[in-house]
XYZ file of C-alpha atoms in Angstrom:
485
model
C 6.912 -11.614 -69.311
C 6.782 -9.024 -66.725
C 10.283 -9.419 -66.174
C 11.480 -9.283 -69.363
C 10.019 -6.139 -70.284
C 11.625 -4.650 -67.289
C 15.249 -5.937 -67.909
C 15.173 -4.527 -71.351
C 13.598 -1.195 -70.339
C 16.385 -1.280 -67.788
C 19.141 -2.199 -70.415
C 17.680 0.659 -72.852
C 17.533 3.495 -70.386
C 21.120 2.447 -69.148
C 22.664 2.232 -72.352
C 20.717 6.550 -72.881
C 21.791 7.681 -69.547
C 25.312 6.795 -69.900
C 25.629 8.075 -73.659
C 24.398 11.444 -72.255
C 25.658 11.614 -69.486
C 29.603 10.728 -69.881
C 29.795 13.328 -72.774
C 27.724 15.690 -70.825
C 30.136 15.090 -67.813
C 33.000 15.489 -69.911
C 31.686 18.946 -71.553
C 31.361 20.014 -68.185
C 34.904 19.845 -67.222
C 35.951 21.585 -69.772
C 33.416 24.549 -69.470
C 35.036 24.286 -65.737
C 38.716 24.210 -66.964
C 37.665 27.514 -69.523
C 36.608 29.226 -67.252
C 39.141 28.963 -64.853
C 42.117 30.363 -67.689
C 39.605 33.320 -68.602
C 39.704 34.453 -65.123
C 43.524 33.620 -65.164
C 43.615 36.039 -68.778
C 41.518 38.835 -67.314
C 43.783 39.186 -64.409
C 46.579 39.332 -66.414
C 44.884 41.698 -68.345
C 44.682 44.018 -65.237
C 48.986 44.092 -65.509
C 49.062 45.285 -68.685
C 48.976 49.363 -68.261
C 51.650 49.324 -66.086
C 53.506 47.876 -67.928
C 52.899 50.086 -71.268
C 53.896 52.774 -68.492
C 57.006 51.767 -67.100
C 59.168 48.975 -66.250
C 60.578 50.251 -62.735
C 60.647 48.043 -60.119
C 58.884 49.624 -57.410
C 55.792 50.924 -59.364
C 55.550 47.347 -60.956
C 55.735 46.043 -57.537
C 52.490 48.242 -56.133
C 51.280 47.445 -59.399
C 51.192 43.774 -58.724
C 50.147 43.556 -55.133
C 47.324 45.975 -55.645
C 45.718 43.298 -58.003
C 43.747 40.176 -56.046
C 46.125 37.363 -57.645
C 48.920 39.485 -56.899
C 48.027 40.255 -53.205
C 47.897 36.104 -52.859
C 51.198 35.224 -54.350
C 49.165 34.309 -57.873
C 50.689 36.743 -60.364
C 54.049 37.500 -61.170
C 55.923 39.810 -63.948
C 58.935 38.860 -66.184
C 60.231 41.829 -67.847
C 63.751 41.021 -69.941
C 66.698 43.033 -69.657
C 67.475 45.849 -71.888
C 69.334 45.850 -74.551
C 73.521 47.728 -74.016
C 73.183 52.116 -73.651
C 75.286 54.375 -75.301
C 77.267 54.326 -72.664
C 77.821 50.750 -72.811
C 76.030 49.495 -69.363
C 73.576 46.488 -69.408
C 70.156 46.850 -68.380
C 68.857 44.174 -65.258
C 65.837 41.419 -65.899
C 63.170 42.166 -63.652
C 61.140 38.951 -61.939
C 58.125 40.177 -59.669
C 56.064 37.775 -57.903
C 56.194 34.470 -57.106
C 57.612 32.032 -60.029
C 56.537 29.286 -61.126
C 56.823 28.471 -64.703
C 60.724 27.568 -65.762
C 62.490 30.381 -67.508
C 62.353 28.227 -70.487
C 58.668 28.342 -70.887
C 59.217 31.872 -70.359
C 61.541 32.647 -72.904
C 59.181 30.343 -75.675
C 55.840 32.657 -74.829
C 58.193 35.466 -75.097
C 59.671 34.473 -78.286
C 56.321 32.916 -80.146
C 54.132 35.614 -79.076
C 51.077 33.701 -78.268
C 49.562 33.302 -74.324
C 50.161 29.646 -73.267
C 49.422 27.417 -70.120
C 52.163 25.113 -68.701
C 51.492 22.410 -65.838
C 53.199 23.402 -62.558
C 53.666 22.301 -59.116
C 49.442 22.060 -57.741
C 48.020 23.595 -60.893
C 48.470 25.479 -63.990
C 50.166 28.688 -64.816
C 48.931 30.558 -67.812
C 51.529 32.801 -69.135
C 51.106 36.289 -71.096
C 53.124 37.769 -73.449
C 52.489 41.651 -72.963
C 54.045 44.626 -75.254
C 56.492 46.918 -73.683
C 56.944 50.749 -74.248
C 60.804 50.173 -75.537
C 59.118 47.500 -77.808
C 60.422 44.366 -75.775
C 57.806 41.541 -74.726
C 56.832 41.500 -71.194
C 55.322 37.876 -69.339
C 52.489 38.094 -67.424
C 52.872 35.160 -65.348
C 48.984 33.774 -63.215
C 49.271 30.374 -61.369
C 45.795 28.638 -61.532
C 45.286 26.203 -58.376
C 44.294 22.875 -59.612
C 41.400 23.032 -57.642
C 39.660 26.455 -59.561
C 40.747 24.222 -62.920
C 38.170 21.132 -61.751
C 35.759 23.479 -59.419
C 32.137 21.936 -59.717
C 32.947 19.371 -61.821
C 32.215 16.992 -58.932
C 29.291 18.200 -57.584
C 27.592 18.133 -61.250
C 28.765 15.069 -62.089
C 26.968 13.977 -58.820
C 24.099 15.799 -59.927
C 24.149 14.031 -63.048
C 24.474 10.616 -62.121
C 21.553 11.109 -59.662
C 19.444 11.955 -62.817
C 20.597 8.864 -64.310
C 19.428 6.940 -61.345
C 16.530 8.624 -61.263
C 15.607 8.015 -64.669
C 16.604 4.253 -64.333
C 14.378 3.921 -61.802
C 11.407 5.275 -63.121
C 12.087 3.477 -66.218
C 11.645 0.314 -64.350
C 8.577 1.430 -62.077
C 7.285 2.719 -65.444
C 7.790 -0.685 -67.321
C 7.009 -2.752 -64.181
C 3.540 -0.768 -64.179
C 3.264 -1.531 -68.115
C 4.376 -5.261 -67.429
C 1.432 -5.454 -64.699
C -0.950 -4.349 -67.153
C -0.169 -6.590 -70.016
C 0.444 -9.696 -67.768
C -2.676 -9.343 -65.255
C -5.121 -9.759 -67.808
C -3.548 -12.045 -69.723
C -3.115 -14.030 -66.294
C -6.679 -13.328 -65.246
C -7.913 -14.696 -68.895
C -6.096 -17.472 -68.094
C -7.088 -18.184 -64.844
C -11.015 -17.396 -66.550
C -10.563 -20.547 -69.090
C -9.251 -22.997 -66.596
C -12.535 -21.915 -64.519
C -14.524 -22.765 -67.240
C -12.935 -25.650 -68.306
C -14.022 -27.294 -64.687
C -17.679 -26.019 -64.936
C -18.413 -22.941 -63.344
C -20.025 -21.569 -66.385
C -20.471 -17.961 -64.503
C -17.007 -16.920 -64.874
C -16.424 -13.613 -67.233
C -12.832 -11.885 -68.063
C -13.260 -8.170 -67.231
C -12.392 -6.089 -70.646
C -9.678 -4.634 -69.684
C -5.803 -4.209 -70.775
C -4.201 -3.523 -74.170
C -6.451 -3.274 -76.989
C -5.300 -7.370 -77.759
C -6.394 -8.225 -74.453
C -9.455 -6.541 -74.570
C -10.764 -8.174 -77.928
C -9.165 -11.346 -76.577
C -11.438 -10.785 -73.047
C -14.386 -9.739 -75.359
C -14.290 -12.961 -77.745
C -13.932 -14.908 -74.282
C -16.963 -13.671 -72.922
C -18.817 -14.018 -75.983
C -17.499 -17.855 -76.184
C -18.496 -18.336 -72.342
C -22.260 -17.148 -72.721
C -22.508 -19.185 -75.787
C -21.995 -21.942 -73.864
C -24.377 -21.171 -71.311
C -26.900 -20.299 -73.643
C -26.465 -24.036 -75.175
C -26.440 -25.467 -72.068
C -29.602 -23.235 -70.797
C -31.251 -24.660 -74.132
C -30.419 -27.841 -73.111
C -31.878 -27.842 -69.673
C -35.153 -25.727 -70.720
C -35.811 -28.327 -73.576
C -35.279 -31.205 -70.830
C -37.466 -29.187 -68.010
C -40.423 -28.074 -70.480
C -40.502 -31.983 -71.625
C -40.946 -32.696 -67.875
C -43.420 -30.327 -67.224
C -45.392 -30.842 -69.925
C -45.485 -35.020 -68.753
C -46.491 -34.164 -65.765
C -49.347 -31.968 -66.273
C -51.060 -34.872 -68.496
C -50.159 -37.140 -65.926
C -52.028 -35.788 -63.259
C -54.849 -35.622 -65.395
C -54.263 -39.522 -66.333
C -53.329 -40.402 -62.817
C -56.615 -38.619 -61.669
C -58.264 -40.545 -64.331
C -57.294 -43.957 -63.462
C -57.896 -43.878 -59.784
C -62.099 -43.609 -61.399
C -61.324 -46.623 -62.979
C -62.427 -49.080 -59.789
C -61.170 -52.317 -59.181
C -59.351 -54.370 -61.622
C -56.435 -55.818 -62.675
C -56.375 -53.956 -65.377
C -56.825 -51.009 -63.325
C -54.493 -51.620 -61.109
C -51.674 -51.844 -63.838
C -52.434 -48.302 -65.472
C -51.976 -47.157 -61.515
C -48.880 -48.565 -61.494
C -47.560 -47.389 -65.268
C -48.695 -44.345 -64.161
C -46.870 -44.277 -60.562
C -43.705 -45.742 -62.810
C -44.131 -42.620 -65.115
C -44.433 -40.241 -62.382
C -41.025 -41.500 -60.587
C -39.187 -41.373 -64.467
C -40.546 -37.399 -64.619
C -39.292 -36.402 -61.246
C -36.115 -38.167 -61.866
C -35.468 -35.837 -65.053
C -36.559 -32.693 -62.888
C -34.147 -33.825 -60.024
C -31.480 -34.316 -63.062
C -32.017 -30.540 -64.593
C -32.442 -29.221 -60.670
C -28.734 -30.888 -59.843
C -27.456 -29.153 -63.132
C -28.955 -25.473 -62.596
C -26.213 -24.652 -59.875
C -23.894 -24.662 -62.387
C -25.268 -21.007 -64.489
C -25.750 -19.896 -60.768
C -24.225 -16.150 -60.656
C -25.143 -15.813 -64.823
C -26.774 -12.433 -65.037
C -29.808 -12.825 -67.242
C -30.560 -9.910 -69.959
C -33.841 -7.470 -69.692
C -35.427 -10.240 -72.066
C -35.302 -13.143 -69.501
C -38.423 -11.620 -67.429
C -42.442 -11.719 -68.652
C -45.804 -10.851 -67.999
C -46.820 -12.929 -64.739
C -50.421 -12.020 -65.526
C -50.254 -13.461 -69.034
C -48.870 -17.108 -67.884
C -50.990 -17.487 -64.968
C -54.244 -16.348 -67.246
C -52.962 -19.607 -69.825
C -51.804 -22.168 -67.169
C -54.671 -21.402 -65.213
C -56.759 -21.648 -68.451
C -55.234 -25.336 -68.969
C -56.483 -26.774 -65.385
C -59.574 -24.870 -65.660
C -60.963 -27.876 -67.886
C -59.876 -30.341 -64.939
C -60.971 -28.350 -62.471
C -64.498 -28.058 -64.011
C -64.981 -32.069 -64.553
C -64.444 -32.464 -60.945
C -66.093 -30.112 -59.795
C -63.890 -27.868 -58.549
C -64.491 -23.625 -57.735
C -61.864 -21.372 -59.360
C -61.250 -17.980 -59.036
C -58.902 -15.559 -60.473
C -57.876 -12.146 -59.352
C -55.083 -9.706 -60.045
C -54.768 -10.577 -63.899
C -56.653 -8.373 -65.518
C -53.290 -6.151 -65.602
C -49.536 -6.486 -67.647
C -47.477 -7.728 -64.349
C -43.628 -7.903 -65.454
C -41.805 -9.678 -63.217
C -37.478 -11.254 -63.752
C -38.392 -14.524 -64.054
C -38.261 -16.671 -67.381
C -41.522 -17.860 -68.804
C -41.252 -21.339 -68.636
C -39.924 -21.014 -64.977
C -42.828 -19.454 -64.222
C -45.343 -21.659 -65.528
C -43.427 -24.824 -64.307
C -43.921 -23.067 -60.780
C -47.530 -22.170 -61.217
C -48.006 -26.277 -62.511
C -46.757 -27.573 -59.553
C -48.874 -25.829 -56.967
C -51.514 -26.093 -58.654
C -50.643 -30.043 -59.603
C -50.449 -30.487 -55.878
C -54.128 -28.771 -55.562
C -55.187 -31.813 -57.681
C -53.493 -34.338 -56.282
C -53.805 -33.737 -52.532
C -57.319 -32.451 -52.080
C -60.405 -33.721 -52.815
C -62.722 -33.718 -55.669
C -64.612 -30.612 -55.839
C -62.410 -28.430 -53.617
C -62.300 -25.041 -54.307
C -59.293 -22.801 -54.865
C -58.380 -19.711 -56.136
C -54.994 -17.936 -57.519
C -54.508 -13.958 -56.842
C -52.033 -12.384 -57.921
C -51.142 -8.932 -56.083
C -48.553 -6.174 -57.239
C -47.038 -4.025 -54.812
C -44.891 -1.494 -56.150
C -41.344 -3.038 -55.321
C -43.006 -6.731 -55.781
C -45.296 -9.092 -56.693
C -46.848 -11.806 -54.898
C -48.950 -14.895 -56.072
C -51.043 -16.270 -53.667
C -52.441 -20.227 -54.529
C -55.337 -20.920 -52.055
C -57.456 -24.283 -51.279
C -59.863 -25.251 -49.454
C -58.838 -28.248 -48.524
C -57.208 -30.278 -45.457
C -54.247 -27.905 -45.198
C -50.719 -28.936 -44.437
C -50.090 -29.822 -40.475
C -46.333 -29.100 -41.428
C -45.302 -26.223 -42.983
C -41.765 -25.981 -42.299
C -40.940 -29.616 -42.859
C -42.808 -29.405 -46.570
C -40.477 -26.770 -47.505
C -37.753 -28.649 -46.247
C -38.192 -31.668 -48.238
C -37.145 -30.735 -51.564
C -33.779 -29.869 -50.464
C -33.203 -31.872 -47.012
C -34.694 -34.747 -48.275
C -35.755 -35.266 -51.785
C -36.288 -39.154 -51.752
C -39.549 -38.547 -49.208
C -42.080 -41.810 -49.552
C -44.909 -39.771 -51.166
C -43.543 -36.874 -52.012
C -40.806 -35.647 -53.979
C -40.671 -32.343 -52.711
C -39.542 -31.149 -56.241
C -42.753 -29.202 -56.998
C -42.143 -26.453 -53.794
C -38.469 -26.462 -54.468
C -38.943 -25.661 -58.198
C -41.974 -22.690 -56.479
C -39.032 -21.792 -54.353
C -36.201 -21.359 -56.791
C -38.071 -19.384 -58.917
C -38.735 -16.855 -55.727
C -35.015 -17.107 -54.525
C -33.734 -15.934 -57.372
C -35.551 -12.561 -57.865
C -34.716 -12.285 -53.509
C -37.830 -13.253 -52.377
C -39.105 -16.253 -50.783
C -41.850 -18.961 -50.725
C -44.124 -19.171 -47.204
C -46.664 -21.912 -46.574
C -49.773 -21.417 -44.420
C -52.943 -21.294 -43.172
C -55.818 -20.030 -45.869
C -59.135 -18.377 -45.032
C -60.453 -20.964 -47.680
C -59.870 -23.565 -44.574
C -56.826 -25.400 -46.499
C -53.566 -24.354 -47.503
C -52.271 -21.168 -48.910
C -48.946 -21.160 -50.912
C -47.298 -17.320 -50.990
C -44.877 -16.544 -53.892
C -42.636 -13.566 -53.347
C -40.882 -12.293 -56.288
C -38.924 -9.523 -55.576
C -38.740 -6.737 -59.136
C -35.491 -5.138 -57.796
C -33.620 -7.783 -55.597
C -35.240 -6.293 -52.162
C -36.144 -8.775 -49.264
C -39.829 -9.323 -48.656
C -41.709 -7.824 -46.610
C -42.504 -9.655 -43.168
C -45.415 -7.325 -43.065
C -47.611 -8.010 -46.035
C -51.356 -9.488 -44.951
C -54.673 -9.372 -45.810
C -54.634 -10.928 -49.092
C -56.049 -14.450 -47.761
C -59.454 -12.217 -46.606
C -59.547 -10.561 -50.464
C -59.821 -14.311 -51.592
C -61.970 -15.373 -49.089
C -64.401 -12.431 -50.050
C -64.704 -13.545 -53.594
C -65.695 -17.008 -52.297
C -67.984 -15.239 -50.319
C -66.484 -16.714 -47.341
C -67.311 -14.897 -43.715
C -63.196 -14.043 -42.404
C -62.700 -15.162 -39.251
C -60.630 -13.977 -36.518
C -59.345 -17.090 -35.908
C -57.889 -19.924 -38.459
C -59.691 -23.456 -38.426
C -57.958 -26.220 -36.879
C -57.101 -29.320 -39.451
C -59.516 -32.014 -39.620
C -56.492 -34.237 -39.870
C -53.156 -34.855 -40.858
C -52.689 -34.670 -44.751
C -51.803 -37.901 -46.137
C -48.854 -36.124 -48.124
C -47.292 -33.144 -48.130
C -47.406 -31.188 -51.574
C -44.517 -32.213 -53.810
């Protein structure tokens, strides 16, 4: 398409240049010829006053030589012989200067009484009739060299040719740029359609180019957004179902643990374990599909109020904590804290952390959730007074490097980590001042990196529980049976 446009533009411009340049070149040649012969007529008129006064050879010779063309040998005067005098003598015809025109041409001009141009050797001769005082007609001949007739024509034609070539080159360049402006958006649109067909859902097309291609780009982007939204709704439904099942499964597993030892109790616990495995499979499948939509910017409505979500989830888990005799503390949720995380994702992350507390700590173990707003980030701390984790690095890596570890899927912490990293934050596991595990979620509000120097949050949690601050963290009483999921 691009080269076709260039060829069409080249052909049209060439025809326009030829249509104008050829007639203009002919006009320039005619103008140069007219200029040369006009000068010759002016030079011939210079000798007319002398002819009207005298026909004496010496006088006319001096008059001819006094002019520029006469001095250069380009002017001649042809005076006819006078009629017979009364005494019967005949006059003599005068030819002054260098003759180039034939006698026949001179006689024809004298008889016709009109100026004429005749071709001679190396140029042209202008024959101008002039009346004498005697009533006869003299002919003034002015020689015009061929070079003067075409003087400046070659230069003018070269200039015309240069202008024509410049116009053609310029039009080709403009056509090429226009072709690029039309072809590149079309190529980008075709490439984006190919990428979208291969599953790269973050592909979008810049809305550039001609009006038609901009409209096509807008339609393509709208279609891609709808596809992404449909897939996101489907995955959100699967994730929501799995999260809704995980929470009652935790309660069911804890209740099944209190059934004692009997075949029915063992079957119940086995069924609960199998059901948890199926839920983990659903979560893992949804997690493996999530990278397909990475890079898609979410709108302003994708965020949520972290305080509201945390209060809601803590209200759910508080009932189970009361049944198990766990002391619960919640702080920092008394004001609105907007974060760039979707509500279901934050709820799933919080449920994963609180589910770990109930799953991996004994009954009666206290825990706390602390929310801190630092201006450019929101930090959520989930602390417990359990046995702690002997290897936090291994626990963080389990969800990404070895999801199949026995005793833990690693999916819970992986969900939390993805939520934090999607905002430019991170997830860390450490020792809380309550004696157990402290999980810190750093959620960036503006895509900034975590501040490595944030401290003191665990001390505030300890003061809310009434525990004294310790200079050294308490060592773990023994290795945990399994890391958090």
